[in-house]
GROMACS .gro file of C-alpha atoms in nm:
model
  215
    1UNK     CA    1   8.301  22.386   9.657
    2UNK     CA    2   7.931  22.311   9.599
    3UNK     CA    3   7.854  22.359   9.968
    4UNK     CA    4   8.050  22.685   9.968
    5UNK     CA    5   7.843  22.828   9.682
    6UNK     CA    6   7.522  22.709   9.847
    7UNK     CA    7   7.622  22.885  10.166
    8UNK     CA    8   7.680  23.220   9.994
    9UNK     CA    9   7.363  23.193   9.785
   10UNK     CA   10   7.149  23.101  10.086
   11UNK     CA   11   7.265  23.414  10.269
   12UNK     CA   12   7.102  23.616   9.989
   13UNK     CA   13   6.796  23.395   9.954
   14UNK     CA   14   6.891  23.238   9.619
   15UNK     CA   15   6.810  22.879   9.525
   16UNK     CA   16   7.068  22.715   9.301
   17UNK     CA   17   7.031  22.481   9.006
   18UNK     CA   18   7.350  22.303   8.900
   19UNK     CA   19   7.457  22.215   8.547
   20UNK     CA   20   7.565  21.847   8.541
   21UNK     CA   21   7.908  21.738   8.414
   22UNK     CA   22   7.981  22.064   8.234
   23UNK     CA   23   8.341  22.099   8.105
   24UNK     CA   24   8.540  22.372   8.276
   25UNK     CA   25   8.589  22.586   7.964
   26UNK     CA   26   8.220  22.564   7.880
   27UNK     CA   27   8.137  22.682   8.234
   28UNK     CA   28   8.349  22.989   8.173
   29UNK     CA   29   8.179  23.056   7.839
   30UNK     CA   30   7.838  23.021   8.003
   31UNK     CA   31   7.931  23.281   8.264
   32UNK     CA   32   8.070  23.512   7.995
   33UNK     CA   33   7.746  23.482   7.796
   34UNK     CA   34   7.516  23.507   8.098
   35UNK     CA   35   7.388  23.151   8.049
   36UNK     CA   36   7.509  23.065   8.401
   37UNK     CA   37   7.519  23.284   8.708
   38UNK     CA   38   7.782  23.160   8.950
   39UNK     CA   39   8.081  22.926   8.965
   40UNK     CA   40   8.335  22.827   9.230
   41UNK     CA   41   8.687  22.692   9.236
   42UNK     CA   42   8.841  22.967   9.022
   43UNK     CA   43   9.187  23.119   9.018
   44UNK     CA   44   9.220  23.486   8.932
   45UNK     CA   45   9.279  23.583   8.571
   46UNK     CA   46   9.236  23.932   8.434
   47UNK     CA   47   9.031  23.807   8.139
   48UNK     CA   48   8.791  23.637   8.381
   49UNK     CA   49   8.754  23.957   8.582
   50UNK     CA   50   8.630  24.126   8.265
   51UNK     CA   51   8.309  23.921   8.257
   52UNK     CA   52   8.258  23.814   8.619
   53UNK     CA   53   8.285  23.952   8.970
   54UNK     CA   54   8.542  23.747   9.163
   55UNK     CA   55   8.514  23.694   9.539
   56UNK     CA   56   8.796  23.510   9.723
   57UNK     CA   57   8.679  23.240   9.962
   58UNK     CA   58   8.997  23.040  10.031
   59UNK     CA   59   9.346  23.178  10.075
   60UNK     CA   60   9.527  22.866   9.961
   61UNK     CA   61   9.485  22.549   9.759
   62UNK     CA   62   9.663  22.215   9.746
   63UNK     CA   63   9.738  22.054   9.410
   64UNK     CA   64   9.795  21.677   9.440
   65UNK     CA   65   9.878  21.389   9.210
   66UNK     CA   66   9.677  21.068   9.200
   67UNK     CA   67   9.763  20.724   9.065
   68UNK     CA   68   9.583  20.392   9.055
   69UNK     CA   69   9.584  20.223   9.393
   70UNK     CA   70   9.796  19.934   9.262
   71UNK     CA   71  10.039  20.158   9.071
   72UNK     CA   72  10.411  20.111   9.150
   73UNK     CA   73  10.472  20.483   9.098
   74UNK     CA   74  10.609  20.697   9.378
   75UNK     CA   75  10.614  21.076   9.338
   76UNK     CA   76  10.819  21.230   9.616
   77UNK     CA   77  10.931  21.545   9.435
   78UNK     CA   78  10.870  21.742   9.120
   79UNK     CA   79  11.150  21.564   8.929
   80UNK     CA   80  10.977  21.228   8.979
   81UNK     CA   81  10.725  21.336   8.713
   82UNK     CA   82  10.996  21.284   8.448
   83UNK     CA   83  10.867  21.095   8.146
   84UNK     CA   84  10.517  21.039   8.287
   85UNK     CA   85  10.185  21.137   8.130
   86UNK     CA   86   9.982  21.362   8.359
   87UNK     CA   87   9.611  21.420   8.309
   88UNK     CA   88   9.532  21.792   8.328
   89UNK     CA   89   9.207  21.983   8.287
   90UNK     CA   90   9.163  22.227   7.999
   91UNK     CA   91   9.170  22.588   8.116
   92UNK     CA   92   9.311  22.507   8.460
   93UNK     CA   93   9.620  22.662   8.615
   94UNK     CA   94   9.807  22.471   8.885
   95UNK     CA   95  10.125  22.650   8.996
   96UNK     CA   96  10.391  22.835   8.796
   97UNK     CA   97  10.664  22.567   8.792
   98UNK     CA   98  10.416  22.303   8.676
   99UNK     CA   99  10.238  22.528   8.426
  100UNK     CA  100  10.559  22.652   8.266
  101UNK     CA  101  10.744  22.320   8.237
  102UNK     CA  102  10.745  22.198   7.878
  103UNK     CA  103  10.966  21.888   7.863
  104UNK     CA  104  10.989  21.712   8.201
  105UNK     CA  105  10.655  21.528   8.165
  106UNK     CA  106  10.375  21.490   7.911
  107UNK     CA  107  10.040  21.665   7.947
  108UNK     CA  108   9.720  21.498   7.838
  109UNK     CA  109   9.426  21.735   7.877
  110UNK     CA  110   9.057  21.658   7.920
  111UNK     CA  111   8.753  21.881   7.945
  112UNK     CA  112   8.672  21.780   8.305
  113UNK     CA  113   8.880  21.645   8.591
  114UNK     CA  114   8.636  21.353   8.620
  115UNK     CA  115   8.729  21.255   8.263
  116UNK     CA  116   9.089  21.233   8.378
  117UNK     CA  117   9.008  20.991   8.658
  118UNK     CA  118   8.814  20.777   8.412
  119UNK     CA  119   9.115  20.777   8.178
  120UNK     CA  120   9.336  20.685   8.472
  121UNK     CA  121   9.111  20.388   8.545
  122UNK     CA  122   9.150  20.286   8.180
  123UNK     CA  123   9.531  20.319   8.217
  124UNK     CA  124   9.552  20.577   7.939
  125UNK     CA  125   9.752  20.814   8.161
  126UNK     CA  126   9.989  20.765   8.454
  127UNK     CA  127   9.868  21.034   8.692
  128UNK     CA  128   9.597  21.293   8.745
  129UNK     CA  129   9.669  21.634   8.892
  130UNK     CA  130   9.377  21.793   9.074
  131UNK     CA  131   9.300  22.033   9.354
  132UNK     CA  132   9.277  21.812   9.660
  133UNK     CA  133   8.932  21.940   9.754
  134UNK     CA  134   8.808  21.873   9.401
  135UNK     CA  135   8.945  21.518   9.400
  136UNK     CA  136   8.797  21.435   9.740
  137UNK     CA  137   8.459  21.566   9.629
  138UNK     CA  138   8.467  21.336   9.325
  139UNK     CA  139   8.569  21.037   9.534
  140UNK     CA  140   8.290  21.109   9.781
  141UNK     CA  141   8.022  21.144   9.514
  142UNK     CA  142   8.131  20.856   9.286
  143UNK     CA  143   8.108  20.524   9.473
  144UNK     CA  144   8.278  20.348   9.182
  145UNK     CA  145   8.597  20.537   9.271
  146UNK     CA  146   8.618  20.412   9.629
  147UNK     CA  147   8.950  20.241   9.687
  148UNK     CA  148   9.066  20.287   9.328
  149UNK     CA  149   9.311  20.579   9.364
  150UNK     CA  150   9.592  20.685   9.592
  151UNK     CA  151   9.746  21.026   9.650
  152UNK     CA  152  10.116  21.067   9.585
  153UNK     CA  153  10.346  21.201   9.857
  154UNK     CA  154  10.438  21.511   9.656
  155UNK     CA  155  10.188  21.795   9.632
  156UNK     CA  156  10.193  22.174   9.610
  157UNK     CA  157  10.033  22.398   9.870
  158UNK     CA  158  10.073  22.770   9.857
  159UNK     CA  159   9.915  23.111   9.883
  160UNK     CA  160   9.684  23.073   9.589
  161UNK     CA  161   9.347  23.242   9.648
  162UNK     CA  162   9.043  23.056   9.521
  163UNK     CA  163   8.743  23.256   9.400
  164UNK     CA  164   8.369  23.241   9.343
  165UNK     CA  165   8.276  23.402   9.012
  166UNK     CA  166   7.947  23.585   8.955
  167UNK     CA  167   7.861  23.659   8.592
  168UNK     CA  168   7.830  24.030   8.521
  169UNK     CA  169   7.539  23.942   8.290
  170UNK     CA  170   7.352  23.759   8.565
  171UNK     CA  171   7.041  23.921   8.715
  172UNK     CA  172   7.211  23.858   9.050
  173UNK     CA  173   7.500  24.086   8.951
  174UNK     CA  174   7.305  24.379   9.096
  175UNK     CA  175   7.382  24.221   9.435
  176UNK     CA  176   7.757  24.192   9.366
  177UNK     CA  177   7.848  24.415   9.662
  178UNK     CA  178   7.636  24.203   9.895
  179UNK     CA  179   7.797  23.884   9.757
  180UNK     CA  180   8.140  24.033   9.823
  181UNK     CA  181   8.055  24.138  10.179
  182UNK     CA  182   7.915  23.795  10.263
  183UNK     CA  183   8.210  23.613  10.106
  184UNK     CA  184   8.456  23.834  10.297
  185UNK     CA  185   8.276  23.783  10.626
  186UNK     CA  186   8.255  23.404  10.589
  187UNK     CA  187   8.617  23.379  10.475
  188UNK     CA  188   8.748  23.585  10.764
  189UNK     CA  189   8.549  23.370  11.007
  190UNK     CA  190   8.699  23.057  10.843
  191UNK     CA  191   8.345  22.936  10.776
  192UNK     CA  192   8.433  22.817  10.427
  193UNK     CA  193   8.716  22.603  10.565
  194UNK     CA  194   8.484  22.453  10.826
  195UNK     CA  195   8.211  22.375  10.571
  196UNK     CA  196   8.460  22.206  10.339
  197UNK     CA  197   8.624  22.011  10.620
  198UNK     CA  198   8.287  21.888  10.749
  199UNK     CA  199   8.209  21.747  10.403
  200UNK     CA  200   8.542  21.560  10.384
  201UNK     CA  201   8.513  21.433  10.742
  202UNK     CA  202   8.177  21.281  10.648
  203UNK     CA  203   8.334  21.124  10.339
  204UNK     CA  204   8.617  20.961  10.535
  205UNK     CA  205   8.373  20.838  10.801
  206UNK     CA  206   8.168  20.671  10.528
  207UNK     CA  207   8.481  20.502  10.394
  208UNK     CA  208   8.570  20.373  10.740
  209UNK     CA  209   8.217  20.238  10.784
  210UNK     CA  210   8.235  20.069  10.444
  211UNK     CA  211   8.569  19.911  10.532
  212UNK     CA  212   8.425  19.775  10.860
  213UNK     CA  213   8.131  19.621  10.672
  214UNK     CA  214   8.368  19.445  10.433
  215UNK     CA  215   8.582  19.294  10.707
   0.00000   0.00000   0.00000
C-alpha cells in the first residue's frame, strides 16, 4: 500500500511524509480535517466520499485470519469461528457476512491492526482478521513477527475495490483529476498489482535467506 501511494505521488512530483502508527479512525479524521493529504487501503463509503476523492487501485482484496504459529486452531470455513475471539480494527469493513454476524464469534477491536497482532502474541485474542496485503506488510517490516504467526486455510476473496483517498481540503486536491487519471492508467496496466507483488516476493526471499542462515 505504501509503495502504491508513493508510485501515484511520484507521477505528480509529490514527496510524501508518513504519519507513524496512526490509528485508522484518526487517519480518517485527519483527512476530513485536512491535517493529512492522502491515504490508501480504503473501501468505499459514501460518508468518506464527502470529504475525500476516492480513486480505485485494486479490484479485489483478500481478508485472512491469523493465529499464533503454535496454535492448535484450524479455520477451514466460516463456521469454524464459532466461540472464538477475533481481533478487528476499528472503522474497518471486511465482507458482509462477517460484518453482519452478531453471535457466531466475539469481536475485540483495536485502533490499529498492528495492535491486534501484539494482542495475539500476548494471547489476549484467538485470531486476527486482516487484509492479506496489510498483514504481509507488517510481517515484512517487523522482524519480531517473523515465524510467529500462521495464516488459516479459510479466507475471503471477492470483488471488493480498494481505494486511495485524497483529502478535499488538501492543497493537492486541485490535482484530483490528474490523480484519478494516473490511478486509472496504472490500475488498468496492472502496475499496482506488480508493485505489491514485488514487495511481497522480496519479503519471502528474505525469510528464505533467514531460514537458510539458521540451519
